[in-house]
Amino acid sequence: GQGSRLGYDGPKGCFPISNVKGKTLFQIFAEKTLCAGQLYGVPLSLAIMTSSGNHQQTVDFFKEHNFFGLDPDQIDFFMQDDLPFLDRKGDMFLKSPDEIAKGPSGNGTALKFFFDSGLWEKWNRKGIKYAGFIMVDN
């Protein structure tokens, strides 16, 4: 998601949350994945759900930081859909007179889009049988 409610212009995973070292959520997740893989002697995979508004920013952030020590093949990015914004009565908001306002569908759809993106099949081919799921919200 976006970090707008945090007062941050960008993906919330890029927001520094570590008081001492200024690490971002993405960095902490990547480092934990790297350490757990080293502990168990097998490279672990990490999937990050993005939105149409922050997908490229997120991918670029990982590239700029050399994937925080992970091999690029260990990280997959998948995108959630956008849905129309509705008011309390169920009426749609307009972005402009001829365009419906839309936004990311949210965490509740993460597993659906993980599966629909082909990542479950890809991970199955890699021999991955179990996946942990962490929802991040403000």
Coordinates of C-alpha atoms in Angstrom, one line a residue:
G1 CA 0.0 0.0 0.0
Q2 CA 0.8 3.6 -0.1
G3 CA 2.3 5.4 2.9
S4 CA 0.0 8.4 2.6
R5 CA -1.6 7.9 6.0
L6 CA 1.9 7.8 7.4
G7 CA 2.6 11.2 5.7
Y8 CA 5.0 9.4 3.4
D9 CA 4.9 9.8 -0.4
G10 CA 5.6 6.3 -1.6
P11 CA 5.0 2.6 -0.8
K12 CA 4.6 2.1 2.9
G13 CA 7.2 -0.6 2.8
C14 CA 9.8 2.0 1.9
F15 CA 9.0 4.1 5.0
P16 CA 11.8 3.9 7.6
I17 CA 10.3 2.3 10.8
S18 CA 13.4 1.3 12.7
N19 CA 14.2 4.0 15.2
V20 CA 17.9 3.2 15.6
K21 CA 19.0 2.1 12.1
G22 CA 16.3 3.7 10.0
K23 CA 15.4 0.4 8.3
T24 CA 12.3 0.1 6.2
L25 CA 9.7 -2.6 6.4
F26 CA 10.9 -4.1 3.1
Q27 CA 14.5 -4.2 4.4
I28 CA 13.4 -5.9 7.6
F29 CA 11.3 -8.5 5.8
A30 CA 14.1 -9.2 3.3
E31 CA 16.8 -9.5 6.0
K32 CA 14.6 -11.9 8.0
T33 CA 14.0 -14.0 4.9
L34 CA 17.7 -14.0 4.2
C35 CA 18.6 -15.0 7.8
A36 CA 16.0 -17.7 8.1
G37 CA 17.2 -19.2 4.8
Q38 CA 20.8 -19.2 6.1
L39 CA 19.6 -20.8 9.4
Y40 CA 17.9 -23.6 7.6
G41 CA 20.4 -23.9 4.8
V42 CA 17.9 -23.3 2.0
P43 CA 17.2 -20.0 0.1
L44 CA 13.7 -18.9 1.0
S45 CA 11.3 -16.9 -1.3
L46 CA 9.6 -13.6 -0.6
A47 CA 6.5 -12.3 -2.4
I48 CA 5.5 -8.6 -2.2
M49 CA 2.0 -7.5 -3.2
T50 CA 1.9 -4.1 -4.9
S51 CA -0.7 -1.9 -6.5
S52 CA -0.9 -0.1 -9.8
G53 CA 0.1 3.1 -8.0
N54 CA 3.3 1.7 -6.5
H55 CA 4.4 -1.4 -8.3
Q56 CA 7.3 0.1 -10.3
Q57 CA 8.4 2.2 -7.3
T58 CA 8.5 -1.0 -5.1
V59 CA 10.5 -3.0 -7.7
D60 CA 12.9 -0.1 -8.2
F61 CA 13.4 0.2 -4.4
F62 CA 14.5 -3.4 -4.1
K63 CA 16.8 -3.0 -7.1
E64 CA 18.4 0.2 -5.7
H65 CA 19.1 -1.7 -2.5
N66 CA 20.5 -4.8 -4.2
F67 CA 17.5 -6.8 -2.9
F68 CA 18.9 -6.4 0.6
G69 CA 21.2 -9.3 0.2
L70 CA 18.7 -11.7 -1.4
D71 CA 19.2 -13.2 -4.8
P72 CA 16.7 -11.4 -7.2
D73 CA 15.3 -14.9 -7.9
Q74 CA 14.1 -15.2 -4.3
I75 CA 11.8 -12.2 -4.6
D76 CA 8.6 -12.0 -6.6
F77 CA 6.2 -9.1 -7.0
F78 CA 2.6 -9.4 -7.8
M79 CA -0.1 -6.7 -8.2
Q80 CA -3.6 -6.5 -6.8
D81 CA -6.5 -5.1 -8.8
D82 CA -8.1 -1.7 -8.5
L83 CA -11.7 -1.4 -7.6
P84 CA -14.1 1.5 -7.8
F85 CA -14.4 3.8 -4.8
L86 CA -17.9 3.8 -3.3
D87 CA -19.6 6.0 -0.8
R88 CA -21.7 4.7 2.1
K89 CA -24.7 4.4 -0.2
G90 CA -22.8 2.3 -2.7
D91 CA -22.5 5.1 -5.3
M92 CA -19.3 5.4 -7.2
F93 CA -17.0 8.4 -6.9
L94 CA -15.8 10.1 -10.1
K95 CA -12.2 11.0 -10.7
S96 CA -13.3 13.3 -13.5
P97 CA -16.7 13.7 -15.3
D98 CA -16.0 10.7 -17.4
E99 CA -13.8 8.5 -15.2
I100 CA -14.6 6.4 -12.1
A101 CA -12.2 6.8 -9.2
K102 CA -10.5 3.5 -8.3
G103 CA -8.1 2.3 -5.7
P104 CA -6.3 -0.9 -4.6
S105 CA -8.6 -3.8 -3.6
G106 CA -6.7 -4.4 -0.3
N107 CA -5.2 -7.1 1.8
G108 CA -8.3 -9.3 1.7
T109 CA -7.5 -10.2 -1.9
A110 CA -3.8 -10.9 -1.5
L111 CA -3.9 -14.7 -1.6
K112 CA -6.3 -14.6 -4.7
F113 CA -3.8 -12.4 -6.6
F114 CA -0.8 -14.4 -5.4
F115 CA -2.5 -17.5 -6.9
D116 CA -3.9 -15.7 -10.0
S117 CA -0.4 -14.2 -10.8
G118 CA 1.0 -17.6 -11.3
L119 CA 3.3 -17.4 -8.2
W120 CA 1.7 -20.4 -6.4
E121 CA 2.5 -22.5 -9.5
K122 CA 6.0 -21.1 -9.8
W123 CA 6.7 -21.7 -6.1
N124 CA 5.3 -25.2 -6.4
R125 CA 7.7 -25.9 -9.2
K126 CA 10.5 -24.6 -7.0
G127 CA 9.5 -27.2 -4.4
I128 CA 7.9 -24.7 -2.0
K129 CA 5.0 -26.4 -0.1
Y130 CA 4.2 -23.9 2.6
A131 CA 3.9 -20.1 2.7
G132 CA 3.6 -17.7 5.5
F133 CA 1.4 -14.7 5.0
I134 CA 2.0 -11.3 6.7
M135 CA -0.5 -8.4 6.2
V136 CA 0.9 -4.9 6.6
D137 CA -1.3 -2.1 7.4
N138 CA -1.0 1.3 9.1

